Coordinates of C-alpha atoms and ligand atoms in Angstrom, one line a residue:
X4 CA 102.8 61.8 -4.9
X5 CA 105.1 58.5 -5.1
X6 CA 103.0 55.9 -6.7
X7 CA 104.9 52.9 -6.0
X8 CA 104.4 52.8 -1.9
X9 CA 104.6 49.7 0.0
X10 CA 101.8 50.0 2.6
X11 CA 100.6 47.3 4.7
X12 CA 97.6 47.3 7.7
X13 CA 96.7 45.1 11.1
X14 CA 93.7 45.7 12.7
X15 CA 93.2 44.4 16.0
X16 CA 89.6 44.3 16.7
X17 CA 85.8 43.9 15.3
X18 CA 84.4 42.7 12.4
X19 CA 83.5 47.0 11.7
X20 CA 87.5 47.5 12.4
X21 CA 88.2 44.8 9.4
X22 CA 85.4 46.5 7.1
X23 CA 86.5 49.9 7.5
X24 CA 90.5 48.8 7.0
X25 CA 89.3 46.7 4.3
X26 CA 87.9 49.9 2.8
X27 CA 90.4 52.2 3.9
X28 CA 93.0 50.3 1.8
X29 CA 91.4 49.7 -1.3
X30 CA 91.8 53.7 -0.8
X31 CA 95.0 53.4 -0.4
X32 CA 95.3 50.9 -4.2
X33 CA 93.5 53.6 -5.5
X34 CA 94.8 55.6 -5.0
X35 CA 98.4 54.1 -6.8
X36 CA 100.3 52.1 -3.3
X37 CA 100.3 49.0 -3.7
X38 CA 98.9 47.1 -0.7
X39 CA 102.0 44.2 0.6
X40 CA 100.6 41.8 3.9
X41 CA 101.8 42.9 7.5
X42 CA 104.6 40.4 7.2
X43 CA 106.4 41.6 3.9
X44 CA 108.5 44.9 4.6
X45 CA 106.6 47.3 3.9
X46 CA 106.9 51.5 3.3
X47 CA 104.4 52.5 5.8
X48 CA 102.5 50.5 8.0
X49 CA 98.4 51.2 9.1
X50 CA 97.1 49.8 12.1
X51 CA 93.4 49.7 13.3
X52 CA 93.4 50.1 16.9
X53 CA 90.5 48.5 19.5
X54 CA 90.5 50.1 23.0
X55 CA 87.7 46.7 24.2
X56 CA 90.9 44.6 23.3
X57 CA 92.4 42.6 26.7
X58 CA 96.1 44.6 27.4
X59 CA 94.8 46.5 23.8
X60 CA 98.5 49.2 24.7
X61 CA 101.2 46.4 25.3
X62 CA 99.0 44.6 21.8
X63 CA 100.1 47.9 20.2
X64 CA 103.4 48.1 21.1
X65 CA 104.6 44.6 19.7
X66 CA 102.9 45.1 16.9
X67 CA 104.4 48.5 16.2
X68 CA 107.8 46.5 16.9
X69 CA 106.5 43.4 15.0
X70 CA 106.9 46.5 12.1
X71 CA 109.8 48.2 12.8
X72 CA 111.9 44.6 12.8
X73 CA 111.2 44.1 8.6
X74 CA 111.7 48.0 8.0
X75 CA 113.3 50.2 10.7
X76 CA 112.3 53.0 8.2
X77 CA 109.0 52.3 8.0
X78 CA 106.4 55.0 7.9
X79 CA 104.1 53.8 11.2
X80 CA 100.0 55.4 11.3
X81 CA 97.7 54.4 14.2
X82 CA 94.7 54.8 14.2
X83 CA 90.8 53.3 15.3
X84 CA 89.2 53.4 18.7
X85 CA 92.1 53.7 21.1
X86 CA 93.8 55.7 18.4
X87 CA 90.3 58.3 19.6
X88 CA 91.3 57.7 23.0
X89 CA 94.1 57.6 23.6
X90 CA 96.0 59.7 21.0
X91 CA 99.2 60.6 23.1
X92 CA 100.0 57.5 24.3
X93 CA 99.9 56.1 20.9
X94 CA 102.2 59.0 19.9
X95 CA 104.3 57.5 22.9
X96 CA 105.5 54.5 21.4
X97 CA 108.8 54.6 19.9
X98 CA 108.2 53.9 16.3
X99 CA 104.6 56.0 15.6
X100 CA 104.7 58.5 13.4
X101 CA 100.9 59.4 12.7
X102 CA 98.4 58.8 14.9
X103 CA 94.5 59.7 13.3
X104 CA 92.0 60.2 15.3
X105 CA 87.9 58.7 14.3
X106 CA 87.5 61.8 11.5
X107 CA 91.0 61.5 9.8
X108 CA 91.5 58.1 9.5
X109 CA 89.8 57.6 6.4
X110 CA 91.9 60.6 5.0
X111 CA 94.7 59.1 5.6
X112 CA 96.4 59.3 2.4
X113 CA 95.6 63.1 2.9
X114 CA 99.2 62.4 5.7
X115 CA 101.5 61.0 4.1
X116 CA 103.1 63.8 1.7
X117 CA 105.7 63.2 3.5
X118 CA 106.5 59.3 5.0
X119 CA 110.2 61.1 7.3
X120 CA 109.4 59.8 10.3
X121 CA 108.7 62.0 12.8
X122 CA 110.4 60.6 16.8
X123 CA 106.8 61.8 18.7
X124 CA 104.0 60.9 16.7
X125 CA 102.0 64.1 14.9
X126 CA 98.1 63.8 16.8
X127 CA 95.1 65.1 14.3
X128 CA 92.9 63.8 16.9
X129 CA 89.4 65.3 17.3
X130 CA 86.8 66.0 20.2
X131 CA 84.3 63.1 19.3
X132 CA 80.9 64.5 18.8
X133 CA 83.1 65.7 15.5
X134 CA 82.3 62.9 14.4
X135 CA 79.1 62.9 14.2
X136 CA 79.7 62.1 9.6
X137 CA 79.0 58.4 8.4
X138 CA 81.0 56.8 6.3
X139 CA 81.3 53.5 5.1
X140 CA 83.0 50.3 4.4
X141 CA 83.4 47.2 3.4
X142 CA 85.7 43.7 3.8
X143 CA 86.3 41.9 0.9
X144 CA 89.4 39.7 -0.6
X145 CA 90.4 39.5 2.6
X146 CA 88.1 36.1 4.3
X147 CA 85.3 34.1 2.3
X148 CA 82.3 36.3 4.2
X149 CA 81.8 40.2 3.8
X150 CA 82.2 42.5 6.8
X151 CA 79.1 45.0 5.6
X152 CA 79.0 48.6 7.8
X153 CA 75.8 49.4 8.1
X154 CA 75.4 51.3 11.2
X155 CA 78.6 53.4 13.8
X156 CA 78.6 54.8 17.0
X157 CA 76.5 54.6 20.0
X158 CA 74.2 56.0 21.9
X159 CA 73.6 54.1 24.1
X160 CA 75.1 55.2 28.4
X161 CA 76.6 51.5 29.5
X162 CA 77.9 52.5 32.5
X163 CA 81.2 49.9 31.4
X164 CA 81.9 51.4 27.6
X165 CA 84.3 53.1 26.4
X166 CA 83.0 53.4 22.4
X167 CA 80.8 56.1 22.6
X168 CA 83.6 58.0 23.7
X169 CA 85.6 56.2 21.0
X170 CA 83.1 56.5 17.6
X171 CA 80.8 58.6 18.4
X172 CA 76.5 58.9 18.7
X173 CA 74.9 57.3 16.9
X174 CA 74.3 56.8 12.5
X175 CA 73.1 54.9 9.7
X176 CA 74.5 54.4 6.0
X177 CA 71.9 55.3 4.2
X178 CA 69.1 52.5 2.8
X179 CA 70.2 52.3 -0.5
X180 CA 73.7 53.2 0.2
X181 CA 73.6 49.7 2.4
X182 CA 71.8 48.1 -1.0
X183 CA 74.8 49.0 -3.0
X184 CA 77.4 47.8 -1.3
X185 CA 75.6 45.0 -0.8
X186 CA 75.3 44.1 -4.4
X187 CA 78.9 45.5 -4.9
X188 CA 80.0 42.5 -3.6
X189 CA 78.0 39.7 -4.6
X190 CA 79.2 40.5 -8.3
X191 CA 82.5 40.2 -6.8
X192 CA 81.4 36.2 -5.2
X193 CA 81.7 36.4 -2.3
X194 CA 79.1 33.8 -0.8
X195 CA 77.9 35.3 2.8
X196 CA 77.5 39.1 4.3
X197 CA 77.7 39.4 7.7
X198 CA 75.8 42.8 8.6
X199 CA 77.9 45.0 11.0
X200 CA 78.2 47.9 12.8
X201 CA 78.3 49.3 16.7
X202 CA 74.3 49.7 18.2
X203 CA 73.5 47.7 14.5
X204 CA 69.5 47.6 16.2
X205 CA 69.8 51.8 16.2
X206 CA 70.1 50.8 11.8
X207 CA 67.7 54.0 11.1
X208 CA 69.6 56.6 12.9
X209 CA 71.1 59.4 12.0
X210 CA 70.2 58.1 7.8
X211 CA 70.1 61.9 6.7
X212 CA 71.7 63.2 9.3
X213 CA 69.3 64.2 11.9
X214 CA 68.4 62.1 14.7
X215 CA 64.8 61.2 13.1
X216 CA 64.3 57.3 12.0
X217 CA 63.7 57.6 7.9
X218 CA 64.4 53.4 8.5
X219 CA 64.5 51.0 11.3
X220 CA 66.7 47.0 11.4
X221 CA 63.8 45.9 10.2
X222 CA 63.5 47.8 6.8
X223 CA 66.9 47.0 6.6
X224 CA 66.4 43.1 7.3
X225 CA 63.6 42.9 5.1
X226 CA 65.7 45.4 1.7
X227 CA 68.3 43.3 1.9
X228 CA 66.6 39.9 1.7
X229 CA 66.1 41.1 -1.9
X230 CA 69.3 41.8 -2.8
X231 CA 69.3 38.9 -5.9
X232 CA 73.1 36.9 -5.7
X233 CA 73.4 37.5 -1.8
X234 CA 73.3 33.5 -0.5
X235 CA 73.4 34.0 2.3
X236 CA 72.9 37.2 5.3
X237 CA 74.0 37.0 8.8
X238 CA 73.8 39.9 12.0
X239 CA 77.0 40.4 13.5
X240 CA 75.4 40.8 16.7
X241 CA 72.0 43.3 18.4
X242 CA 70.8 44.3 21.4
X243 CA 68.1 42.4 22.9
X244 CA 66.3 45.0 23.4
X245 CA 66.2 46.9 19.8
X246 CA 65.4 42.9 18.2
X247 CA 62.6 43.0 17.9
X248 CA 59.3 40.3 18.0
X249 CA 59.5 40.9 14.0
X250 CA 62.4 40.9 13.1
X251 CA 63.2 37.9 14.3
X252 CA 59.6 36.2 12.6
X253 CA 61.3 37.8 9.1
X254 CA 64.0 36.3 9.7
X255 CA 62.5 32.2 9.8
X256 CA 60.7 33.1 7.2
X257 CA 63.4 34.7 4.8
X258 CA 65.4 34.0 2.0
X259 CA 68.9 34.5 3.0
X260 CA 69.6 35.7 6.9
X261 CA 70.6 32.2 8.7
X262 CA 68.9 31.4 12.1
X263 CA 72.2 32.5 14.1
X264 CA 71.8 34.8 16.3
X265 CA 74.1 36.9 18.9
X266 CA 72.5 39.2 21.3
X267 CA 74.6 40.8 24.7
X268 CA 73.6 40.4 27.7
X269 CA 76.3 40.7 29.6
X270 CA 74.8 40.0 33.4
X271 CA 71.8 37.5 34.0
X272 CA 71.2 39.3 37.7
X273 CA 68.8 41.9 37.0
X274 CA 70.5 43.8 39.9
X275 CA 73.5 43.9 37.9
X276 CA 72.0 44.7 34.8
X277 CA 70.9 48.3 36.3
X278 CA 74.5 49.1 37.3
X279 CA 75.9 48.6 33.6
X280 CA 72.8 50.7 32.3
X281 CA 71.2 48.1 30.4
X282 CA 68.2 48.6 28.6
X283 CA 66.2 45.1 29.5
X284 CA 66.3 43.0 32.2
X285 CA 66.5 39.6 32.4
X286 CA 63.2 38.2 30.7
X287 CA 63.0 41.0 28.3
X288 CA 66.4 38.3 27.0
X289 CA 64.6 35.2 27.9
X290 CA 61.5 36.5 25.3
X291 CA 63.8 36.4 22.9
X292 CA 65.3 33.7 23.1
X293 CA 61.9 31.9 23.5
X294 CA 60.4 33.8 20.5
X295 CA 63.6 32.7 18.0
X296 CA 63.4 28.8 19.2
X297 CA 59.2 28.8 18.6
X298 CA 59.9 30.3 15.4
X299 CA 63.4 28.4 14.8
X300 CA 64.3 25.5 17.2
X301 CA 67.5 24.8 15.2
X302 CA 68.6 28.4 15.5
X303 CA 71.8 29.0 17.0
X304 CA 71.8 31.2 19.7
X305 CA 75.1 33.8 21.1
X306 CA 75.3 35.4 24.4
X307 CA 78.2 38.0 25.6
X308 CA 78.4 37.9 29.2
X309 CA 81.0 40.0 31.8
X310 CA 81.9 38.4 34.8
X311 CA 83.5 40.6 37.7
X312 CA 81.5 43.3 36.8
X313 CA 82.1 46.3 39.9
X314 CA 78.5 44.7 43.2
X315 CA 79.1 41.7 41.3
X316 CA 79.0 39.2 44.6
X317 CA 78.9 35.5 44.5
X318 CA 74.9 35.2 44.9
X319 CA 75.1 38.0 41.6
X320 CA 77.3 36.0 39.8
X321 CA 75.4 32.7 40.5
X322 CA 73.0 34.3 39.3
X323 CA 73.9 35.1 36.4
X324 CA 75.3 31.3 36.1
X325 CA 72.6 29.8 36.5
X326 CA 70.1 32.2 34.4
X327 CA 72.5 31.0 31.6
X328 CA 72.0 27.0 32.1
X329 CA 68.8 27.4 32.1
X330 CA 68.2 29.5 28.4
X331 CA 68.2 27.4 26.0
X332 CA 71.7 28.5 24.2
X333 CA 74.5 27.0 22.1
X334 CA 77.5 29.1 23.8
X335 CA 78.9 32.0 25.0
X336 CA 81.9 34.5 24.7
X337 CA 83.0 35.9 28.0
X338 CA 84.3 38.9 28.8
X339 CA 86.0 39.5 32.3
X340 CA 85.0 42.4 34.0
X341 CA 88.4 45.3 33.4
X342 CA 88.3 48.8 34.0
X343 CA 88.0 51.7 31.5
X344 CA 88.7 55.3 32.1
X345 CA 86.4 57.6 31.6
X346 CA 83.8 55.0 32.3
X347 CA 80.7 55.6 35.2
X348 CA 81.8 51.4 36.1
X349 CA 85.1 52.4 36.9
X350 CA 84.1 54.6 39.8
X351 CA 82.1 52.1 41.9
X352 CA 82.0 50.7 44.5
X353 CA 82.6 46.5 45.1
X354 CA 85.3 45.8 43.3
X355 CA 85.7 42.5 42.3
X356 CA 89.0 41.1 42.5
X357 CA 91.3 39.6 40.4
X358 CA 91.8 35.8 41.0
X359 CA 87.6 36.1 41.7
X360 CA 86.9 37.7 38.2
X361 CA 89.9 34.6 36.5
X362 CA 87.9 31.6 38.5
X363 CA 84.5 33.2 37.7
X364 CA 85.8 33.8 33.5
X365 CA 86.8 30.1 34.0
X366 CA 83.5 28.1 34.9
X367 CA 80.9 30.8 32.3
X368 CA 84.2 29.5 29.1
X369 CA 83.3 25.5 30.6
X370 CA 79.8 26.4 30.8
X371 CA 80.1 27.9 26.8
X372 CA 81.5 24.6 26.5
X373 CA 78.3 22.3 27.0
X374 CA 76.1 24.4 25.8
X375 CA 78.2 24.6 22.0
X376 CA 78.4 20.8 22.4
X377 CA 74.4 20.1 23.3
X378 CA 74.1 22.4 20.5
X379 CA 75.7 20.4 18.2
X380 CA 74.5 17.2 19.4
X381 CA 70.4 18.6 18.7
X382 CA 72.4 19.1 14.6
X383 CA 73.3 15.9 14.7
X384 CA 71.4 13.1 11.7
X385 CA 70.3 16.6 10.3
X386 CA 71.0 18.5 6.6
X387 CA 72.2 21.9 6.9
X388 CA 74.5 24.1 3.9
X389 CA 78.1 24.4 4.4
X390 CA 80.0 27.2 3.2
X391 CA 83.1 26.2 2.9
X392 CA 86.4 28.6 4.1
X393 CA 89.3 29.0 2.6
X394 CA 92.5 28.4 4.3
X395 CA 94.3 24.6 4.7
X396 CA 94.5 24.0 8.3
X397 CA 96.4 21.1 9.0
X398 CA 95.3 18.9 6.2
X399 CA 91.4 20.7 7.6
X400 CA 89.2 22.4 5.3
X401 CA 86.9 24.1 7.5
X402 CA 83.2 26.1 6.7
X403 CA 80.3 26.9 9.0
X404 CA 76.9 25.5 8.5
X405 CA 73.3 28.6 8.2
X406 CA 73.5 28.0 11.9
X407 CA 77.0 28.1 12.9
X408 CA 77.7 24.8 13.6
X409 CA 81.2 24.8 12.5
X410 CA 82.6 21.6 10.5
X411 CA 85.6 19.7 8.2
X412 CA 86.6 17.5 5.8
X413 CA 89.3 16.8 4.5
X414 CA 91.0 19.7 2.4
X415 CA 89.7 19.7 -0.5
X416 CA 91.1 23.9 -2.8
X417 CA 88.3 22.8 -4.4
X418 CA 85.5 23.5 -1.6
X419 CA 87.1 27.1 -1.5
X420 CA 84.6 29.5 -1.0
X421 CA 81.4 26.9 -2.0
X422 CA 78.0 25.7 -0.6
X423 CA 76.4 22.6 -0.3
X424 CA 74.2 20.4 1.3
X425 CA 75.1 18.3 3.5
X426 CA 74.4 15.8 6.3
X427 CA 75.4 16.3 10.3
X428 CA 76.9 13.4 11.3
X429 CA 79.5 13.1 14.1
X430 CA 81.2 15.5 15.8
X431 CA 85.1 14.8 16.1
X432 CA 87.2 15.4 19.7
X433 CA 88.5 18.9 18.5
X434 CA 84.9 19.5 18.7
X435 CA 84.4 19.6 15.1
X436 CA 81.6 18.4 12.8
X437 CA 82.0 15.7 9.6
X438 CA 79.5 15.4 7.8
X439 CA 78.2 13.8 4.2
X440 CA 77.3 15.6 1.2
X441 CA 73.6 15.3 0.2
X442 CA 74.1 15.9 -3.5
X443 CA 76.9 13.9 -4.9
X444 CA 79.8 16.2 -4.6
X445 CA 82.3 16.3 -8.5
X446 CA 85.3 16.9 -7.2
Ligands
LIG9 S1 75.8 49.5 23.9 FE1 76.6 49.8 25.4 S2 78.1 47.9 25.1 FE2 77.3 48.6 23.2 S3 78.4 50.1 21.9 FE3 76.9 51.2 23.2 S4 77.6 51.6 24.7 FE4 79.0 49.9 24.5

């Protein structure tokens, strides 16, 4: 294997994909490859794909084209969820040489002995049942925060979702390995770790290769909070039925866990929730929100919601709209339902026209802007901590408070990746928040 080969990565999708790309990239470097930016000329381009992204196929093709334009001779490999779900489709894309499924992606360097371009991509996929083992990963160096994978796969059967088909059964890292990874991250000067996975509330399942729960998500939160050197811990997203009141209490009293919860709701209509085979009714969701706001009034609550699910009539959509409007939440992530092969929902009656889906999505994005503005206004004149990010965005540096308020300040490289106590003052026209330093910040 020629050690000076250059490799570049492109990641689509979620925090979990970013944590896995970062780990795979470190493996390449450990094996003597040189990592370069995706815009640069490389011998190998690795694209970590997503099956949830809208137009995933179009996005993938344009990224392959981008790589081919820089170096037409380069070897192009596709990994990730889309590669697991539709390997032949990706292998057929002009310029693709290799497609690896869920069990092979971490062993990609084994497939790179011969970098001769193929007319048709070589596929090494698998039956998803074989992806029953766990590989740990975390991202480092790409962003201010590190994404720490603690769990993979999912045993739920939500009728619109392909993730269990792309990532397999629910399984978890061992508690010891999660703690080791968190310690490794913290000694590298990272101030914030974001816990990621597919269904992280199910943490503990499959920790030792069986279906039993040796540990729970509450155990994970409790143990991670003890790890020295980590300033902030953020829970990326957690199912409402798996976010226990005890966990909310522990977070409210914890040293490092921040008061920010991202909780998928998907619909505010119990009738639609049943069709989605979600594992809760809206009343449980309401209880979780009230509980959080009771013990952490300044907490930020983000909500995933799907519009245009089959059978979602105008009345049922309004039920969702009104439910969200009454909830004390901070912002929405709005997803427009789109049919996915091999899902139950794709066969359901009551298909909602695309233009109606788009109209409903627009309404909820309007509601999200209103909620975020109201939440930010509530935070003005309060004292918070801010973690500054690393990019100079048109002369400004951005950052987030512990409760996920986005702030801005004139660009200052000395602020990069630093934590400061501030008092939030005003909201700018672009919706970002200004502040005053509480402690005297010397340049
Ligand atoms: S909980 Fe449901 S939506 Fe989430 S990954 Fe599992 S099956 Fe998909």
